[in-house]
Short mmCIF file of C-alpha atoms in Angstrom, two decimals:
data_model
loop_
_atom_site.label_atom_id
_atom_site.label_comp_id
_atom_site.label_asym_id
_atom_site.label_seq_id
_atom_site.Cartn_x
_atom_site.Cartn_y
_atom_site.Cartn_z
CA UNK A 5 28.52 8.36 29.78
CA UNK A 6 31.62 6.86 28.01
CA UNK A 7 31.60 5.96 24.35
CA UNK A 8 31.59 2.35 25.54
CA UNK A 9 28.58 2.97 27.57
CA UNK A 10 26.92 4.39 24.59
CA UNK A 11 27.63 1.40 22.50
CA UNK A 12 26.24 -0.91 25.15
CA UNK A 13 23.01 1.12 25.31
CA UNK A 14 22.61 1.20 21.44
CA UNK A 15 23.44 -2.53 21.17
CA UNK A 16 20.78 -3.28 23.89
CA UNK A 17 18.10 -1.30 22.02
CA UNK A 18 18.91 -2.89 18.72
CA UNK A 19 18.89 -6.31 20.29
CA UNK A 20 15.47 -5.67 21.77
CA UNK A 21 14.18 -4.28 18.50
CA UNK A 22 15.57 -7.41 16.63
CA UNK A 23 13.80 -9.56 19.29
CA UNK A 24 10.57 -7.79 18.93
CA UNK A 25 10.80 -8.28 15.09
CA UNK A 26 11.63 -11.92 15.67
CA UNK A 27 8.62 -12.51 17.89
CA UNK A 28 6.34 -10.75 15.39
CA UNK A 29 7.76 -12.91 12.48
CA UNK A 30 7.27 -16.19 14.46
CA UNK A 31 3.73 -15.15 15.40
CA UNK A 32 3.05 -14.39 11.76
CA UNK A 33 4.60 -17.61 10.64
CA UNK A 34 2.75 -19.83 13.30
CA UNK A 35 -0.76 -18.37 12.30
CA UNK A 36 -0.44 -17.17 8.74
CA UNK A 37 -1.80 -13.75 10.00
CA UNK A 38 -0.47 -10.22 10.52
CA UNK A 39 -0.03 -9.03 14.08
CA UNK A 40 -0.43 -5.35 13.27
CA UNK A 41 -3.84 -5.97 11.52
CA UNK A 42 -4.77 -8.30 14.31
CA UNK A 43 -4.43 -5.43 16.92
CA UNK A 44 -6.83 -3.41 14.73
CA UNK A 45 -9.32 -6.26 14.42
CA UNK A 46 -9.26 -6.69 18.20
CA UNK A 47 -10.59 -3.17 18.49
CA UNK A 48 -13.02 -3.69 15.64
CA UNK A 49 -14.74 -6.85 17.10
CA UNK A 50 -14.83 -5.36 20.62
CA UNK A 51 -12.53 -7.98 22.25
CA UNK A 52 -11.21 -4.90 24.11
CA UNK A 53 -14.47 -4.33 25.93
CA UNK A 54 -14.11 -7.56 27.89
CA UNK A 55 -10.30 -8.32 28.08
CA UNK A 56 -7.13 -6.60 29.13
CA UNK A 57 -4.76 -6.99 26.30
CA UNK A 58 -1.10 -5.68 26.55
CA UNK A 59 -0.39 -3.31 23.70
CA UNK A 60 -4.11 -2.52 23.00
CA UNK A 61 -4.65 0.93 24.55
CA UNK A 62 -8.47 0.51 24.85
CA UNK A 63 -8.32 -3.03 26.27
CA UNK A 64 -8.34 -2.57 29.97
CA UNK A 65 -11.55 -4.49 30.86
CA UNK A 66 -12.00 -7.14 33.45
CA UNK A 67 -15.06 -8.96 32.12
CA UNK A 68 -13.07 -12.02 30.83
CA UNK A 69 -9.39 -13.00 31.73
CA UNK A 70 -6.49 -10.69 30.94
CA UNK A 71 -4.62 -12.02 27.87
CA UNK A 72 -1.18 -11.26 29.35
CA UNK A 73 1.34 -13.90 28.13
CA UNK A 74 -1.34 -15.72 26.26
CA UNK A 75 1.25 -16.86 23.70
CA UNK A 76 2.96 -19.12 26.39
CA UNK A 77 -0.27 -20.17 28.19
CA UNK A 78 -0.67 -24.05 28.32
CA UNK A 79 -4.53 -24.15 27.91
CA UNK A 80 -7.02 -21.90 26.17
CA UNK A 81 -10.42 -21.51 27.62
CA UNK A 82 -9.22 -23.85 30.39
CA UNK A 83 -9.48 -26.94 27.99
CA UNK A 84 -7.85 -26.51 24.55
CA UNK A 85 -4.17 -27.07 24.20
CA UNK A 86 -2.75 -23.73 23.08
CA UNK A 87 -2.14 -24.24 19.31
CA UNK A 88 -2.58 -21.64 16.66
CA UNK A 89 -5.34 -23.73 15.12
CA UNK A 90 -7.21 -24.02 18.44
CA UNK A 91 -6.69 -20.26 19.25
CA UNK A 92 -8.43 -19.39 15.99
CA UNK A 93 -11.21 -21.96 16.62
CA UNK A 94 -11.76 -20.54 20.00
CA UNK A 95 -11.87 -16.88 18.76
CA UNK A 96 -14.29 -17.81 15.94
CA UNK A 97 -16.63 -20.20 17.64
CA UNK A 98 -16.39 -19.91 21.33
CA UNK A 99 -19.83 -21.52 21.95
CA UNK A 100 -18.92 -24.52 19.88
CA UNK A 101 -15.71 -25.16 21.95
CA UNK A 102 -17.42 -24.44 25.27
CA UNK A 103 -21.17 -24.08 25.16
CA UNK A 104 -21.44 -22.58 28.60
CA UNK A 105 -18.99 -19.82 27.97
CA UNK A 106 -20.06 -16.18 28.23
CA UNK A 107 -17.74 -15.21 25.38
CA UNK A 108 -20.04 -14.38 22.39
CA UNK A 109 -19.58 -15.37 18.73
CA UNK A 110 -18.75 -12.01 17.30
CA UNK A 111 -18.69 -13.24 13.70
CA UNK A 112 -14.91 -13.22 13.30
CA UNK A 113 -13.93 -14.03 9.80
CA UNK A 114 -11.27 -16.65 8.97
CA UNK A 115 -8.75 -14.00 7.98
CA UNK A 116 -9.46 -11.79 11.00
CA UNK A 117 -9.05 -14.84 13.22
CA UNK A 118 -5.58 -15.56 11.76
CA UNK A 119 -4.56 -11.92 12.28
CA UNK A 120 -5.90 -11.77 15.89
CA UNK A 121 -4.17 -14.97 16.70
CA UNK A 122 -0.99 -13.61 15.19
CA UNK A 123 -1.25 -10.53 17.50
CA UNK A 124 -1.89 -12.66 20.56
CA UNK A 125 1.05 -14.86 19.89
CA UNK A 126 3.36 -11.87 20.24
CA UNK A 127 2.17 -11.48 23.93
CA UNK A 128 4.89 -13.66 25.58
CA UNK B 273 -25.66 5.44 4.18
CA UNK B 274 -23.91 8.73 3.69
CA UNK B 275 -20.12 8.92 4.15
CA UNK B 276 -18.46 10.22 7.34
CA UNK B 277 -17.24 13.70 7.00
CA UNK B 278 -13.96 15.05 8.46
CA UNK B 279 -14.96 16.82 11.63
CA UNK B 280 -13.88 20.36 11.33
CA UNK B 281 -15.40 23.78 11.27
CA UNK B 282 -13.25 24.53 8.10
CA UNK B 283 -15.27 21.85 6.13
CA UNK B 284 -18.74 23.45 6.39
CA UNK B 285 -21.70 21.36 5.22
CA UNK B 286 -24.34 23.97 5.61
CA UNK B 287 -25.03 27.78 5.32
CA UNK B 288 -24.52 28.43 9.06
CA UNK B 289 -21.25 26.56 9.20
CA UNK B 290 -20.19 28.15 5.93
CA UNK B 291 -20.60 31.71 7.31
CA UNK B 292 -18.78 30.66 10.42
CA UNK B 293 -15.93 29.28 8.32
CA UNK B 294 -15.91 32.46 6.21
CA UNK B 295 -15.63 34.65 9.29
CA UNK B 296 -12.80 32.46 10.60
CA UNK B 297 -10.76 32.92 7.27
CA UNK B 298 -11.39 36.72 7.30
CA UNK B 299 -10.16 36.91 10.97
CA UNK B 300 -7.24 34.58 10.13
CA UNK B 301 -6.28 36.65 7.14
CA UNK B 302 -6.58 39.93 9.03
CA UNK B 303 -4.55 38.56 11.94
CA UNK B 304 -1.88 37.08 9.70
CA UNK B 305 -1.53 40.32 7.64
CA UNK B 306 -1.32 42.54 10.84
CA UNK B 307 1.26 40.08 12.37
CA UNK B 308 3.38 40.11 9.25
CA UNK B 309 3.25 43.91 8.93
CA UNK B 310 4.20 44.40 12.68
CA UNK B 311 7.12 42.00 12.48
CA UNK B 312 8.41 43.77 9.28
CA UNK B 313 8.02 47.18 10.91
CA UNK B 314 9.91 46.09 13.94
CA UNK B 315 12.68 44.60 11.85
CA UNK B 316 12.92 47.80 9.68
CA UNK B 317 13.08 49.91 13.03
CA UNK B 318 15.84 47.68 14.50
CA UNK B 319 17.90 47.82 11.22
CA UNK B 320 17.36 51.59 10.82
CA UNK B 321 18.48 52.17 14.41
CA UNK B 322 21.50 49.96 13.99
CA UNK B 323 22.65 51.84 10.78
CA UNK B 324 22.20 55.20 12.50
CA UNK B 325 24.25 54.02 15.44
CA UNK B 326 27.10 53.12 13.15
CA UNK B 327 26.98 56.61 11.41
CA UNK B 328 26.53 58.91 14.44
CA UNK B 329 26.52 58.89 18.27
CA UNK B 330 23.77 61.71 18.58
CA UNK B 331 20.42 60.24 19.51
CA UNK B 332 17.37 60.67 17.19
CA UNK B 333 15.27 63.51 18.55
CA UNK B 334 12.98 64.06 15.63
CA UNK B 335 9.42 62.84 16.82
CA UNK B 336 7.42 63.75 13.57
CA UNK B 337 7.83 60.36 12.02
CA UNK B 338 6.99 58.61 15.31
CA UNK B 339 3.80 60.58 15.88
CA UNK B 340 2.71 59.88 12.30
CA UNK B 341 3.30 56.23 12.51
CA UNK B 342 1.41 55.96 15.81
CA UNK B 343 -1.47 57.99 14.38
CA UNK B 344 -1.61 55.67 11.25
CA UNK B 345 -1.42 52.51 13.44
CA UNK B 346 -4.34 53.68 15.67
CA UNK B 347 -6.44 54.52 12.50
CA UNK B 348 -5.78 51.18 10.86
CA UNK B 349 -6.47 49.29 14.06
CA UNK B 350 -9.85 51.13 14.47
CA UNK B 351 -10.71 50.43 10.89
CA UNK B 352 -9.85 46.75 11.21
CA UNK B 353 -11.85 46.31 14.41
CA UNK B 354 -14.86 48.01 12.98
CA UNK B 355 -14.54 45.86 9.82
CA UNK B 356 -14.37 42.74 11.91
CA UNK B 357 -17.35 43.95 13.88
CA UNK B 358 -19.35 44.39 10.67
CA UNK B 359 -18.21 41.06 9.35
CA UNK B 360 -19.30 39.26 12.64
CA UNK B 361 -22.81 41.07 12.45
CA UNK B 362 -23.00 39.94 8.83
CA UNK B 363 -22.30 36.28 9.86
CA UNK B 364 -24.71 36.34 12.56
CA UNK B 365 -27.37 37.57 10.32
CA UNK B 366 -26.72 34.80 7.75
CA UNK B 367 -26.84 32.28 10.69
CA UNK B 368 -30.17 33.45 11.78
CA UNK B 369 -31.76 33.97 8.47
CA UNK B 370 -33.27 30.46 8.16
CA UNK B 371 -37.06 30.19 7.31
CA UNK B 372 -39.26 28.48 9.78
CA UNK B 373 -41.41 27.04 7.14
CA UNK B 374 -41.33 23.11 6.86
CA UNK B 375 -38.63 22.96 9.49
CA UNK B 376 -37.95 19.65 11.17
CA UNK B 377 -38.34 20.10 14.97
CA UNK B 378 -36.10 17.95 17.16
CA UNK B 379 -35.89 18.06 20.92
CA UNK B 380 -32.38 17.30 22.29
CA UNK B 381 -31.95 16.70 26.08
CA UNK B 382 -28.36 16.47 27.50
CA UNK B 383 -27.82 13.74 30.13
CA UNK B 384 -24.58 12.70 31.81
CA UNK B 385 -23.35 11.32 29.31
CA UNK B 386 -25.61 10.73 26.46
CA UNK B 387 -28.09 12.56 24.24
CA UNK B 388 -31.91 11.98 24.24
CA UNK B 389 -33.40 12.84 20.98
CA UNK B 390 -37.07 13.31 20.26
CA UNK B 391 -38.71 14.21 16.95
CA UNK B 392 -41.66 16.49 17.55
CA UNK B 393 -45.01 15.93 15.75
CA UNK B 394 -48.34 17.59 16.06
CA UNK B 395 -49.82 14.14 17.00
CA UNK B 396 -48.05 13.15 20.25
CA UNK B 397 -48.33 9.39 19.52
CA UNK B 398 -46.20 10.01 16.32
CA UNK B 399 -43.36 11.44 18.28
CA UNK B 400 -40.15 9.36 17.97
CA UNK B 401 -37.60 8.88 20.74
CA UNK B 402 -34.04 7.81 20.07
CA UNK B 403 -30.54 8.50 21.36
CA UNK B 404 -27.08 9.64 20.20
CA UNK B 405 -27.93 9.55 16.50
CA UNK B 406 -29.91 12.22 14.78
CA UNK B 407 -31.08 11.98 11.17
CA UNK B 408 -31.87 15.09 9.27
CA UNK B 409 -33.06 15.81 5.72
CA UNK B 410 -30.61 17.83 3.46
CA UNK B 411 -31.66 21.18 2.27
CA UNK B 412 -34.32 21.75 4.88
CA UNK B 413 -34.08 23.83 8.02
CA UNK B 414 -33.93 21.92 11.25
CA UNK B 415 -34.50 23.43 14.67
CA UNK B 416 -33.01 21.76 17.74
CA UNK B 417 -34.74 22.59 20.96
CA UNK B 418 -32.11 21.91 23.60
CA UNK B 419 -32.19 21.42 27.29
CA UNK B 420 -30.37 19.66 30.04
CA UNK B 421 -31.54 17.05 32.60
CA UNK B 422 -28.56 17.50 34.90
CA UNK B 423 -25.61 19.84 34.34
CA UNK B 424 -24.53 22.24 31.56
CA UNK B 425 -23.78 20.53 28.35
CA UNK B 426 -23.08 22.05 24.90
CA UNK B 427 -24.44 20.89 21.60
CA UNK B 428 -21.78 21.22 18.89
CA UNK B 429 -21.71 19.79 15.26
CA UNK B 430 -18.55 21.60 13.95
CA UNK B 431 -19.51 20.86 10.31
CA UNK B 432 -22.91 22.29 10.66
CA UNK B 433 -23.01 25.13 13.24
CA UNK B 434 -21.42 26.69 16.30
CA UNK B 435 -22.13 25.64 19.85
CA UNK B 436 -25.30 26.00 21.80
CA UNK B 437 -25.30 25.49 25.59
CA UNK B 438 -27.74 23.19 27.15
CA UNK B 439 -28.55 24.82 30.60
CA UNK B 440 -30.76 23.02 33.08
CA UNK B 441 -34.10 24.69 33.61
CA UNK B 442 -33.82 26.75 30.42
CA UNK B 443 -34.95 25.64 27.03
CA UNK B 444 -33.32 27.27 24.00
CA UNK B 445 -33.02 26.53 20.30
CA UNK B 446 -30.53 26.36 17.38
CA UNK B 447 -31.41 26.36 13.76
CA UNK B 448 -29.30 24.79 11.09
CA UNK B 449 -29.37 23.24 7.66
CA UNK B 450 -27.22 20.69 6.01
CA UNK B 451 -26.47 21.20 2.23
CA UNK B 452 -25.13 17.94 1.41
CA UNK B 453 -25.41 14.29 2.67
CA UNK B 454 -22.94 13.03 5.21
CA UNK B 455 -22.39 11.80 8.74
CA UNK B 456 -21.24 14.70 10.90
CA UNK B 457 -19.86 13.96 14.36
CA UNK B 458 -21.08 15.97 17.24
CA UNK B 459 -19.50 16.37 20.64
CA UNK B 460 -20.47 17.78 24.01
CA UNK B 461 -18.51 21.10 24.05
CA UNK B 462 -18.99 22.08 27.80
CA UNK B 463 -17.09 20.11 30.49
CA UNK B 464 -19.93 18.12 32.13
CA UNK B 465 -18.10 15.60 34.43
CA UNK B 466 -16.05 12.54 34.29
CA UNK B 467 -17.11 11.05 30.88
CA UNK B 468 -17.48 14.47 29.07
CA UNK B 469 -15.20 13.08 26.33
CA UNK B 470 -17.33 10.12 25.82
CA UNK B 471 -20.50 12.17 25.08
CA UNK B 472 -20.58 12.28 21.34
CA UNK B 473 -23.30 11.80 18.74
CA UNK B 474 -23.69 11.55 14.97
CA UNK B 475 -25.83 13.72 12.70
CA UNK B 476 -26.65 11.76 9.57
CA UNK B 477 -27.83 14.14 6.83
CA UNK B 478 -29.63 12.33 3.97
CA UNK B 479 -32.03 12.90 1.14
CA UNK B 480 -35.71 13.76 2.13
CA UNK B 481 -36.83 10.30 0.96
CA UNK B 482 -34.30 8.48 2.99
CA UNK B 483 -35.03 10.59 6.02
CA UNK B 484 -38.76 9.94 5.62
CA UNK B 485 -38.09 6.15 5.47
CA UNK B 486 -35.78 6.24 8.41
CA UNK B 487 -38.30 8.29 10.50
CA UNK B 488 -41.22 5.74 9.59
CA UNK B 489 -38.98 2.95 10.71
CA UNK B 490 -38.14 4.50 14.02
CA UNK B 491 -41.84 5.37 14.63
CA UNK B 492 -42.64 1.63 14.59
CA UNK B 493 -42.73 -0.49 17.69
CA UNK B 494 -39.87 -2.83 18.38
CA UNK B 495 -39.64 -5.88 16.02
CA UNK B 496 -40.73 -9.08 17.67
CA UNK B 497 -37.76 -11.44 18.05
CA UNK B 498 -37.90 -14.13 15.26
CA UNK B 499 -35.70 -16.95 16.80
CA UNK B 500 -36.01 -19.02 19.96
CA UNK B 501 -32.71 -17.48 21.12
CA UNK B 502 -34.20 -14.00 20.47
CA UNK B 503 -37.41 -14.71 22.38
CA UNK B 504 -35.38 -16.02 25.29
CA UNK B 505 -33.31 -12.80 25.17
CA UNK B 506 -36.52 -10.89 25.28
CA UNK B 507 -37.52 -12.70 28.45
CA UNK B 508 -34.16 -12.19 29.97
CA UNK B 509 -34.46 -8.28 29.33
CA UNK B 510 -37.93 -8.11 30.74
CA UNK B 511 -37.25 -10.19 33.84
CA UNK B 512 -34.15 -8.09 34.77
CA UNK B 513 -33.58 -4.59 36.00
CA UNK B 514 -33.01 -3.44 32.43
CA UNK B 515 -36.62 -2.46 32.25
CA UNK B 516 -36.29 0.16 35.11
CA UNK B 517 -34.15 2.39 33.02
CA UNK B 518 -34.78 1.45 29.30
CA UNK B 519 -37.69 1.72 27.00
CA UNK B 520 -38.38 -0.82 24.27
CA UNK B 521 -41.66 0.53 22.65
CA UNK B 522 -44.19 -2.33 22.17
CA UNK B 523 -42.85 -4.20 25.24
CA UNK B 524 -43.33 -3.97 28.96
CA UNK B 525 -39.92 -1.99 29.32
CA UNK B 526 -40.68 1.66 29.72
CA UNK B 527 -37.95 3.13 31.95
CA UNK B 528 -36.92 6.61 31.22
CA UNK B 529 -33.49 6.83 32.81
CA UNK B 530 -31.42 5.55 30.00
CA UNK B 531 -31.58 5.64 26.26
CA UNK B 532 -34.56 4.29 24.32
CA UNK B 533 -33.59 0.93 22.95
CA UNK B 534 -36.53 0.24 20.58
CA UNK B 535 -34.23 0.46 17.52
CA UNK B 536 -30.90 0.08 19.14
CA UNK B 537 -29.45 -2.14 16.34
CA UNK B 538 -30.15 0.63 13.81
CA UNK B 539 -27.57 2.88 15.52
CA UNK B 540 -23.83 2.97 14.53
CA UNK B 541 -22.51 3.40 17.99
CA UNK B 542 -23.05 2.38 21.64
CA UNK B 543 -22.72 4.59 24.73
CA UNK B 544 -22.84 8.05 22.92
CA UNK B 545 -20.07 7.40 20.28
CA UNK B 546 -17.87 5.28 22.75
CA UNK B 547 -18.05 1.94 21.04
CA UNK B 548 -18.92 0.66 17.58
CA UNK B 549 -22.27 -1.05 17.79
CA UNK B 550 -21.18 -4.73 17.30
CA UNK B 551 -22.05 -7.92 19.28
CA UNK B 552 -18.62 -8.02 20.85
CA UNK B 553 -18.79 -4.47 22.09
CA UNK B 554 -22.34 -4.85 23.30
CA UNK B 555 -21.46 -7.86 25.37
CA UNK B 556 -18.65 -6.09 27.19
CA UNK B 557 -20.87 -2.96 27.69
CA UNK B 558 -23.78 -4.90 29.13
CA UNK B 559 -21.69 -6.91 31.49
CA UNK B 560 -19.44 -4.22 32.81
CA UNK B 561 -19.90 -0.75 31.22
CA UNK B 562 -18.12 0.72 34.24
CA UNK B 563 -14.81 -0.66 32.90
CA UNK B 564 -15.35 1.20 29.61
CA UNK B 565 -17.06 4.41 30.69
CA UNK B 566 -16.31 4.66 34.53
CA UNK B 567 -19.04 6.62 36.39
CA UNK B 568 -21.82 6.21 33.86
CA UNK B 569 -25.34 5.49 35.18
CA UNK B 570 -25.46 1.89 33.96
CA UNK B 571 -24.63 -0.70 36.67
CA UNK B 572 -22.62 -3.85 35.85
CA UNK B 573 -24.97 -6.75 34.87
CA UNK B 574 -23.30 -9.97 35.51
CA UNK B 575 -25.86 -12.09 33.78
CA UNK B 576 -25.45 -15.84 33.24
CA UNK B 577 -23.53 -16.75 30.18
CA UNK B 578 -26.54 -18.31 28.42
CA UNK B 579 -28.72 -15.32 29.22
CA UNK B 580 -26.02 -13.05 27.93
CA UNK B 581 -25.97 -14.79 24.42
CA UNK B 582 -29.72 -14.75 24.23
CA UNK B 583 -29.82 -10.96 25.23
CA UNK B 584 -27.26 -10.09 22.56
CA UNK B 585 -29.41 -11.93 19.98
CA UNK B 586 -32.49 -10.12 21.10
CA UNK B 587 -30.93 -6.71 21.12
CA UNK B 588 -29.33 -7.30 17.66
CA UNK B 589 -32.73 -7.93 16.34
CA UNK B 590 -33.95 -4.43 17.43
CA UNK B 591 -33.44 -2.85 13.95
#
């Protein structure tokens, strides 16, 4: 590899890293939560036992829909416009949003809902 | 509730584990010393030979030093091996020196891939069945009578004792004692199939009083559901195939294939240490446990959404 090739590779890696940082920042800003804490909360509440969630090693289940690219999905739960507020409401009180859903109310706190939503908005 | 202890044989929480840890350190110290001495001796020999080669070209033909060194090495090796043998016998003696008086007797049956636990009592109706979580009193000897229902498993709580194999058709026992309160993780230590790694359990060591309270609570039949949702969940459980495999004492469910669920909500984990026991994990486990622990005996249960919610409420009430 020439030195020019090396520079291109380094620049690409740096750009990707910056972009990942940007996505995390944007998600945190939109929700007021912390994506890293959100990933931990996802495992604590058991979201991973029903959903496949990119970046969460234990989340490979197929009970509910996979949350791939959930950040850019148009509707949540097939009915709510995908906004940070709606995302948190759906996470906290699924049965209030959609009384016939199988998704249980797992007692997610306000703060944890913000963190979980922050993580989910990094999934573009 | 006691604190969770770091899972290691080098953090002993009882006399058996302490003697094993002591033996481990003796062997480690001996091996480390021997290793160091050997490396230094080799280094010295190399340097000595190298210096001699620079001084003269005639080879060293004097064998007296060599035969002396070999004799000494054989003698030291013999001494060390005999010493370790005595240390091992001493350790074994300590491990087996528990008094049988006032021992708590617990039967442990290994299944692919979970642990059936039964507290033995003189009065059969007072026996208590549970799964994957064992409570013991501190400062009292406990005997685990172990057996297997299917393949060879091994019962191992590193902080409390060595391993004991569970062999189908053979009943054997392991005695131990916990000195101090704590939650000590145990793990199947003999490869037993696809979910061997997901075959863990907890030993909760607590004061005699706390243990007595826990055992009395476990002896009770299941609590009646208090809410409408809970009662509905009870009906869902009783009308489905759950009852073919699970027992909930005090109800019509008396299957013996899977874990006893009478006090399910009092346990810290689901599926033998695989998942934390929370509503979310419970939901995923019931609906499709095969995605979480592939190959386990519980089939997927695609219950209607409403039924699932009621079922969760009912199971959460089984404290």
